[in-house]
Amino acid sequence: MKSAAVSTPTERPSERAAVIDLKAIRHNVRRLAGLVTPARLMAVVKADAYGHGVLPVARAALEAGAEWLGVAHISEALTLRAAAVHAPVLAWLHTADSDFHAAVAADIDLGCSGWELPQIRAAAQQLRKTARIHLKIDTGLGRNGSTPDDWLHLVAVAREAELAGDVTVVGIFSHLAVADEPSRGETNAQIAVFTKAVAQAQSAGLTPAIRHLANSAGALSRPDTHFDLVRTGLAVYGLSPFADKTSAELGLHPAMTLRTHVSLCKDVPAGQGVSYGLNYSTKTATTLALIPLGYADGIPRIATGGPVRVNGVTYPVVGRIAMDQMVIDLGEATLVAGGASMIGAEAVLFGPGTNGEASVDAWAAAASTINYEVVTRISPRVPRVYRNV
Ligand SMILES: Cc1ncc(COP(=O)(O)O)c(C=O)c1O
């Protein structure tokens, strides 16, 4: 019998895409793992891997030497487990409604600031399992984690839960507040509070094997924050946490390129208003090009002036960014050259810079924000396309 022909849908190039280079992810993970050794590396893949797509990134990071994955929510950790990612995963941000039962059942390590402990114990008892927890101390950031004042009580009740067989305290952790400004002294103070908290836990009978404090900035600039494990997010994606250092200076490769195609080009006279509010008006006869990305795609509406590269030239966005589109003014030169020929030309908002395109940081500057936010908020409407899988 003849085998049935398998028909595959014709692959169409995406109208718009966030192209994710997994080779860059693997490079960054190797670079970071080499830098922090003998400490181990956790790839932080919360928020859909900072907008890069959690599963492909998690797999690439593990392949390149990350030994842990980190997420904020239990639901994010469960997504990894549902996709058969079996590596150690830590989830650290919970509410009273978080599904601790599912987390313990799926062997997810849980951050614990204190109030969660009874719920984690209850889940462990129901499952007849021992939950793996990492106690969190607030060493100065003022967010999650036990205060130093409550810490002695927390380690005592955690030890009691351990003796009952409900939990094992595998780690103690905290989060840095100003490591992106390496000259600030507060990091020293955080290290001191952290070291004291670990010693107090040990005095209470706990034997946490994994002490972790560093984020990307700590991993890259403060070896004294590395301890046993570093939790790197931003740097895995090839972006710099420092205002005064580029990705290239850190040996990192930005992984995301945001691109589309010019969807319309038209010649207009001087004095043509552009986009809602008519805040921009053409100074001379010129050609306008329409870029089909807007705030529904996650481009900050405030980012007028953000750079778009078309045919080897970088143009600032003019007028207001709308829900689906934005406009660049190609200028008189293009008018002479015949601007309509630009329809269908590739338009790149940001990328690694290898073809002269702008960086994520340039868009962050245009939007008065940080590179973290620019990549993380690229919306699900923009397909993620993976390279070097
Ligand atoms: C607890 C914790 N650890 C590590 C990270 C990773 O930080 P970064 O992306 O700066 O490396 C985050 C992210 O905000 C975090 O919340």
mmCIF file of C-alpha atoms in Angstrom, residues 49-314:
data_model
loop_
_atom_site.group_PDB
_atom_site.id
_atom_site.type_symbol
_atom_site.label_atom_id
_atom_site.label_comp_id
_atom_site.label_asym_id
_atom_site.label_seq_id
_atom_site.Cartn_x
_atom_site.Cartn_y
_atom_site.Cartn_z
ATOM 1 C CA ALA A 49 11.436 34.156 29.242
ATOM 2 C CA TYR A 50 11.334 37.976 29.261
ATOM 3 C CA GLY A 51 9.202 37.797 26.133
ATOM 4 C CA HIS A 52 11.506 35.399 24.277
ATOM 5 C CA GLY A 53 9.346 32.277 24.696
ATOM 6 C CA VAL A 54 9.740 30.089 27.747
ATOM 7 C CA LEU A 55 10.088 26.593 26.314
ATOM 8 C CA PRO A 56 12.636 27.158 23.530
ATOM 9 C CA VAL A 57 14.687 29.396 25.829
ATOM 10 C CA ALA A 58 14.537 26.982 28.771
ATOM 11 C CA ARG A 59 15.663 24.095 26.594
ATOM 12 C CA ALA A 60 18.481 26.114 25.002
ATOM 13 C CA ALA A 61 19.664 27.361 28.392
ATOM 14 C CA LEU A 62 19.739 23.856 29.878
ATOM 15 C CA GLU A 63 21.558 22.554 26.822
ATOM 16 C CA ALA A 64 24.218 25.252 27.248
ATOM 17 C CA GLY A 65 24.894 24.546 30.904
ATOM 18 C CA ALA A 66 22.253 26.215 33.060
ATOM 19 C CA GLU A 67 21.390 23.742 35.816
ATOM 20 C CA TRP A 68 18.370 25.553 37.215
ATOM 21 C CA LEU A 69 15.377 27.439 35.891
ATOM 22 C CA GLY A 70 13.750 30.258 37.826
ATOM 23 C CA VAL A 71 10.240 31.668 37.575
ATOM 24 C CA ALA A 72 8.060 33.934 39.658
ATOM 25 C CA HIS A 73 4.800 31.953 39.634
ATOM 26 C CA ILE A 74 3.993 28.319 40.261
ATOM 27 C CA SER A 75 1.845 28.409 37.104
ATOM 28 C CA GLU A 76 4.968 29.260 35.087
ATOM 29 C CA ALA A 77 6.817 26.348 36.639
ATOM 30 C CA LEU A 78 3.911 24.017 35.855
ATOM 31 C CA THR A 79 4.110 25.084 32.196
ATOM 32 C CA LEU A 80 7.692 23.836 32.157
ATOM 33 C CA ARG A 81 6.756 20.548 33.781
ATOM 34 C CA ALA A 82 3.824 20.060 31.395
ATOM 35 C CA ALA A 83 6.332 20.310 28.547
ATOM 36 C CA ALA A 84 8.485 17.604 30.142
ATOM 37 C CA VAL A 85 11.201 19.953 31.362
ATOM 38 C CA HIS A 86 12.501 18.042 34.358
ATOM 39 C CA ALA A 87 15.371 20.299 35.481
ATOM 40 C CA PRO A 88 15.222 21.880 38.933
ATOM 41 C CA VAL A 89 12.796 24.821 38.867
ATOM 42 C CA LEU A 90 12.363 27.422 41.589
ATOM 43 C CA ALA A 91 9.156 29.505 41.844
ATOM 44 C CA TRP A 92 9.330 32.363 44.330
ATOM 45 C CA LEU A 93 6.275 34.599 44.229
ATOM 46 C CA HIS A 94 3.050 33.265 45.701
ATOM 47 C CA THR A 95 -0.351 34.326 46.921
ATOM 48 C CA ALA A 96 -2.732 32.552 49.273
ATOM 49 C CA ASP A 97 -4.399 31.125 46.145
ATOM 50 C CA SER A 98 -1.210 29.656 44.670
ATOM 51 C CA ASP A 99 -1.418 25.948 43.969
ATOM 52 C CA PHE A 100 1.202 24.623 46.392
ATOM 53 C CA HIS A 101 -0.252 21.137 46.062
ATOM 54 C CA ALA A 102 0.412 21.048 42.313
ATOM 55 C CA ALA A 103 3.868 22.520 42.852
ATOM 56 C CA VAL A 104 4.919 19.917 45.403
ATOM 57 C CA ALA A 105 3.433 17.142 43.262
ATOM 58 C CA ALA A 106 5.496 18.392 40.299
ATOM 59 C CA ASP A 107 8.755 18.611 42.282
ATOM 60 C CA ILE A 108 8.947 22.373 42.002
ATOM 61 C CA ASP A 109 11.205 24.110 44.518
ATOM 62 C CA LEU A 110 9.361 26.863 46.366
ATOM 63 C CA GLY A 111 10.626 30.172 47.666
ATOM 64 C CA CYS A 112 9.259 30.815 51.133
ATOM 65 C CA SER A 113 9.182 34.144 52.982
ATOM 66 C CA GLY A 114 7.326 32.709 55.968
ATOM 67 C CA TRP A 115 3.549 32.911 55.563
ATOM 68 C CA GLU A 116 3.576 30.159 52.894
ATOM 69 C CA LEU A 117 5.127 27.522 55.157
ATOM 70 C CA PRO A 118 1.879 26.121 56.688
ATOM 71 C CA GLN A 119 0.320 25.809 53.219
ATOM 72 C CA ILE A 120 3.407 24.124 51.799
ATOM 73 C CA ARG A 121 3.470 21.740 54.774
ATOM 74 C CA ALA A 122 -0.204 20.906 54.289
ATOM 75 C CA ALA A 123 0.386 20.137 50.607
ATOM 76 C CA ALA A 124 3.362 17.943 51.460
ATOM 77 C CA GLN A 125 1.375 16.033 54.084
ATOM 78 C CA GLN A 126 -1.521 15.423 51.673
ATOM 79 C CA LEU A 127 0.891 14.148 49.059
ATOM 80 C CA ARG A 128 3.023 12.230 51.572
ATOM 81 C CA LYS A 129 6.025 13.967 50.051
ATOM 82 C CA THR A 130 8.759 16.225 51.345
ATOM 83 C CA ALA A 131 8.524 19.698 49.806
ATOM 84 C CA ARG A 132 11.743 21.404 48.749
ATOM 85 C CA ILE A 133 11.918 24.990 49.939
ATOM 86 C CA HIS A 134 14.297 27.944 49.738
ATOM 87 C CA LEU A 135 13.872 30.387 52.604
ATOM 88 C CA LYS A 136 13.992 33.999 51.505
ATOM 89 C CA ILE A 137 15.497 36.746 53.611
ATOM 90 C CA ASP A 138 14.937 40.407 52.740
ATOM 91 C CA THR A 139 18.477 41.761 52.959
ATOM 92 C CA GLY A 140 17.495 45.296 51.963
ATOM 93 C CA LEU A 141 15.389 45.346 48.791
ATOM 94 C CA GLY A 142 12.226 45.782 50.814
ATOM 95 C CA ARG A 143 10.066 43.432 48.770
ATOM 96 C CA ASN A 144 9.631 39.695 49.239
ATOM 97 C CA GLY A 145 11.407 37.747 51.972
ATOM 98 C CA SER A 146 11.396 37.563 55.754
ATOM 99 C CA THR A 147 12.633 40.623 57.630
ATOM 100 C CA PRO A 148 15.836 40.040 59.602
ATOM 101 C CA ASP A 149 13.690 40.494 62.741
ATOM 102 C CA ASP A 150 11.387 37.602 61.804
ATOM 103 C CA TRP A 151 14.187 35.401 60.491
ATOM 104 C CA LEU A 152 15.040 33.518 63.710
ATOM 105 C CA HIS A 153 11.407 32.528 64.081
ATOM 106 C CA LEU A 154 11.224 31.428 60.427
ATOM 107 C CA VAL A 155 14.312 29.229 60.612
ATOM 108 C CA ALA A 156 12.999 27.676 63.838
ATOM 109 C CA VAL A 157 9.617 26.748 62.346
ATOM 110 C CA ALA A 158 11.287 25.576 59.138
ATOM 111 C CA ARG A 159 13.555 23.301 61.176
ATOM 112 C CA GLU A 160 10.499 21.938 62.986
ATOM 113 C CA ALA A 161 8.831 21.238 59.603
ATOM 114 C CA GLU A 162 12.004 19.548 58.421
ATOM 115 C CA LEU A 163 12.136 17.291 61.499
ATOM 116 C CA ALA A 164 8.508 16.344 60.814
ATOM 117 C CA GLY A 165 9.523 15.300 57.293
ATOM 118 C CA ASP A 166 7.278 17.855 55.587
ATOM 119 C CA VAL A 167 9.958 20.043 54.023
ATOM 120 C CA THR A 168 13.625 20.147 53.339
ATOM 121 C CA VAL A 169 15.328 23.522 53.309
ATOM 122 C CA VAL A 170 17.567 23.142 50.292
ATOM 123 C CA GLY A 171 18.365 26.824 49.871
ATOM 124 C CA ILE A 172 18.490 30.289 51.363
ATOM 125 C CA PHE A 173 18.199 33.258 49.066
ATOM 126 C CA SER A 174 17.761 36.971 48.716
ATOM 127 C CA HIS A 175 17.623 39.531 45.906
ATOM 128 C CA LEU A 176 19.935 42.477 45.230
ATOM 129 C CA ALA A 177 18.678 46.048 45.014
ATOM 130 C CA VAL A 178 21.447 48.099 43.388
ATOM 131 C CA ALA A 179 23.905 45.687 41.794
ATOM 132 C CA ASP A 180 23.365 47.464 38.462
ATOM 133 C CA GLU A 181 25.290 50.332 40.080
ATOM 134 C CA PRO A 182 28.352 48.393 41.244
ATOM 135 C CA SER A 183 29.925 51.297 43.099
ATOM 136 C CA ARG A 184 27.020 51.615 45.552
ATOM 137 C CA GLY A 185 27.708 50.384 49.045
ATOM 138 C CA GLU A 186 24.305 48.858 49.751
ATOM 139 C CA THR A 187 25.342 45.600 48.058
ATOM 140 C CA ASN A 188 28.031 45.127 50.734
ATOM 141 C CA ALA A 189 25.371 45.599 53.396
ATOM 142 C CA GLN A 190 23.111 43.050 51.677
ATOM 143 C CA ILE A 191 25.942 40.507 51.553
ATOM 144 C CA ALA A 192 26.565 41.020 55.281
ATOM 145 C CA VAL A 193 22.889 40.526 56.197
ATOM 146 C CA PHE A 194 22.720 37.468 53.935
ATOM 147 C CA THR A 195 25.832 35.854 55.396
ATOM 148 C CA LYS A 196 24.508 36.410 58.923
ATOM 149 C CA ALA A 197 21.117 34.925 57.993
ATOM 150 C CA VAL A 198 22.778 31.792 56.598
ATOM 151 C CA ALA A 199 24.838 31.418 59.780
ATOM 152 C CA GLN A 200 21.691 31.803 61.908
ATOM 153 C CA ALA A 201 19.907 29.144 59.848
ATOM 154 C CA GLN A 202 22.827 26.796 60.332
ATOM 155 C CA SER A 203 22.833 27.466 64.084
ATOM 156 C CA ALA A 204 19.142 26.510 64.096
ATOM 157 C CA GLY A 205 20.087 23.122 62.622
ATOM 158 C CA LEU A 206 19.317 23.776 58.956
ATOM 159 C CA THR A 207 21.820 22.693 56.322
ATOM 160 C CA PRO A 208 20.943 24.723 53.224
ATOM 161 C CA ALA A 209 23.245 23.557 50.442
ATOM 162 C CA ILE A 210 22.359 26.319 47.988
ATOM 163 C CA ARG A 211 22.894 29.953 48.967
ATOM 164 C CA HIS A 212 21.887 32.382 46.216
ATOM 165 C CA LEU A 213 21.842 36.145 45.999
ATOM 166 C CA ALA A 214 23.074 37.381 42.606
ATOM 167 C CA ASN A 215 21.040 38.529 39.605
ATOM 168 C CA SER A 216 22.619 39.378 36.221
ATOM 169 C CA ALA A 217 24.266 42.530 37.533
ATOM 170 C CA GLY A 218 25.725 40.694 40.534
ATOM 171 C CA ALA A 219 26.848 37.817 38.328
ATOM 172 C CA LEU A 220 28.657 40.216 35.982
ATOM 173 C CA SER A 221 30.142 42.694 38.432
ATOM 174 C CA ARG A 222 30.322 41.286 41.953
ATOM 175 C CA PRO A 223 31.946 37.845 42.384
ATOM 176 C CA ASP A 224 31.360 38.207 46.133
ATOM 177 C CA THR A 225 27.615 37.802 45.483
ATOM 178 C CA HIS A 226 27.908 34.512 43.603
ATOM 179 C CA PHE A 227 27.742 32.042 46.543
ATOM 180 C CA ASP A 228 26.497 28.624 45.272
ATOM 181 C CA LEU A 229 24.072 29.681 42.520
ATOM 182 C CA VAL A 230 23.367 32.835 40.523
ATOM 183 C CA ARG A 231 19.938 33.684 39.125
ATOM 184 C CA THR A 232 20.461 35.411 35.787
ATOM 185 C CA GLY A 233 17.620 36.700 33.655
ATOM 186 C CA LEU A 234 18.472 39.738 31.549
ATOM 187 C CA ALA A 235 22.013 38.643 30.667
ATOM 188 C CA VAL A 236 20.731 35.284 29.358
ATOM 189 C CA TYR A 237 18.883 37.333 26.741
ATOM 190 C CA GLY A 238 22.100 39.161 25.875
ATOM 191 C CA LEU A 239 21.122 42.487 27.393
ATOM 192 C CA SER A 240 23.147 44.650 29.743
ATOM 193 C CA PRO A 241 21.868 45.531 33.204
ATOM 194 C CA PHE A 242 24.301 48.458 33.405
ATOM 195 C CA ALA A 243 23.583 51.974 32.111
ATOM 196 C CA ASP A 244 27.229 52.461 31.118
ATOM 197 C CA LYS A 245 28.073 49.076 29.576
ATOM 198 C CA THR A 246 26.821 47.589 26.325
ATOM 199 C CA SER A 247 26.070 43.955 25.636
ATOM 200 C CA ALA A 248 29.197 43.766 23.478
ATOM 201 C CA GLU A 249 31.360 45.102 26.297
ATOM 202 C CA LEU A 250 30.012 42.308 28.488
ATOM 203 C CA GLY A 251 30.547 39.651 25.823
ATOM 204 C CA LEU A 252 26.800 39.070 25.461
ATOM 205 C CA HIS A 253 24.739 38.626 22.290
ATOM 206 C CA PRO A 254 21.227 40.155 22.233
ATOM 207 C CA ALA A 255 18.850 37.354 21.279
ATOM 208 C CA MET A 256 15.751 39.197 20.070
ATOM 209 C CA THR A 257 15.305 41.034 16.762
ATOM 210 C CA LEU A 258 11.996 42.804 16.247
ATOM 211 C CA ARG A 259 11.159 43.205 12.594
ATOM 212 C CA THR A 260 8.353 43.689 10.128
ATOM 213 C CA HIS A 261 7.902 45.096 6.636
ATOM 214 C CA VAL A 262 6.967 48.563 5.434
ATOM 215 C CA SER A 263 3.263 48.209 4.692
ATOM 216 C CA LEU A 264 2.646 51.478 2.856
ATOM 217 C CA CYS A 265 4.703 54.277 1.373
ATOM 218 C CA LYS A 266 3.334 57.525 0.065
ATOM 219 C CA ASP A 267 4.530 60.903 -1.130
ATOM 220 C CA VAL A 268 2.999 63.806 0.765
ATOM 221 C CA PRO A 269 3.390 67.578 0.561
ATOM 222 C CA ALA A 270 4.988 69.815 3.174
ATOM 223 C CA GLY A 271 2.643 70.415 6.103
ATOM 224 C CA GLN A 272 1.127 66.924 6.167
ATOM 225 C CA GLY A 273 0.112 66.087 9.748
ATOM 226 C CA VAL A 274 0.982 62.575 10.942
ATOM 227 C CA SER A 275 -0.983 60.292 13.272
ATOM 228 C CA TYR A 276 -3.438 61.066 16.076
ATOM 229 C CA GLY A 277 -3.121 64.566 17.474
ATOM 230 C CA LEU A 278 -1.228 65.705 14.365
ATOM 231 C CA ASN A 279 1.764 66.349 16.623
ATOM 232 C CA TYR A 280 4.162 65.968 13.722
ATOM 233 C CA SER A 281 3.949 67.807 10.484
ATOM 234 C CA THR A 282 6.205 67.266 7.462
ATOM 235 C CA LYS A 283 8.608 70.125 6.862
ATOM 236 C CA THR A 284 8.971 69.554 3.121
ATOM 237 C CA ALA A 285 7.442 67.348 0.495
ATOM 238 C CA THR A 286 8.521 63.884 1.559
ATOM 239 C CA THR A 287 7.670 60.189 1.664
ATOM 240 C CA LEU A 288 6.028 58.626 4.695
ATOM 241 C CA ALA A 289 6.363 54.919 5.423
ATOM 242 C CA LEU A 290 3.924 52.979 7.555
ATOM 243 C CA ILE A 291 5.369 50.431 9.983
ATOM 244 C CA PRO A 292 2.711 47.925 11.059
ATOM 245 C CA LEU A 293 3.630 47.644 14.740
ATOM 246 C CA GLY A 294 2.002 49.566 17.561
ATOM 247 C CA TYR A 295 1.173 49.486 21.223
ATOM 248 C CA ALA A 296 -0.997 46.384 20.827
ATOM 249 C CA ASP A 297 2.235 44.693 19.799
ATOM 250 C CA GLY A 298 3.910 45.990 22.931
ATOM 251 C CA ILE A 299 5.687 49.016 21.481
ATOM 252 C CA PRO A 300 5.409 51.707 24.159
ATOM 253 C CA ARG A 301 3.090 54.480 22.944
ATOM 254 C CA ILE A 302 5.382 57.046 24.511
ATOM 255 C CA ALA A 303 8.332 55.987 22.317
ATOM 256 C CA THR A 304 7.977 58.508 19.487
ATOM 257 C CA GLY A 305 11.494 58.982 18.111
ATOM 258 C CA GLY A 306 12.359 55.308 18.496
ATOM 259 C CA PRO A 307 14.621 54.067 15.683
ATOM 260 C CA VAL A 308 13.473 51.967 12.715
ATOM 261 C CA ARG A 309 16.001 50.694 10.189
ATOM 262 C CA VAL A 310 14.895 50.330 6.561
ATOM 263 C CA ASN A 311 17.212 49.671 3.627
ATOM 264 C CA GLY A 312 20.305 50.496 5.632
ATOM 265 C CA VAL A 313 19.045 53.824 7.033
ATOM 266 C CA THR A 314 17.735 54.450 10.559
#
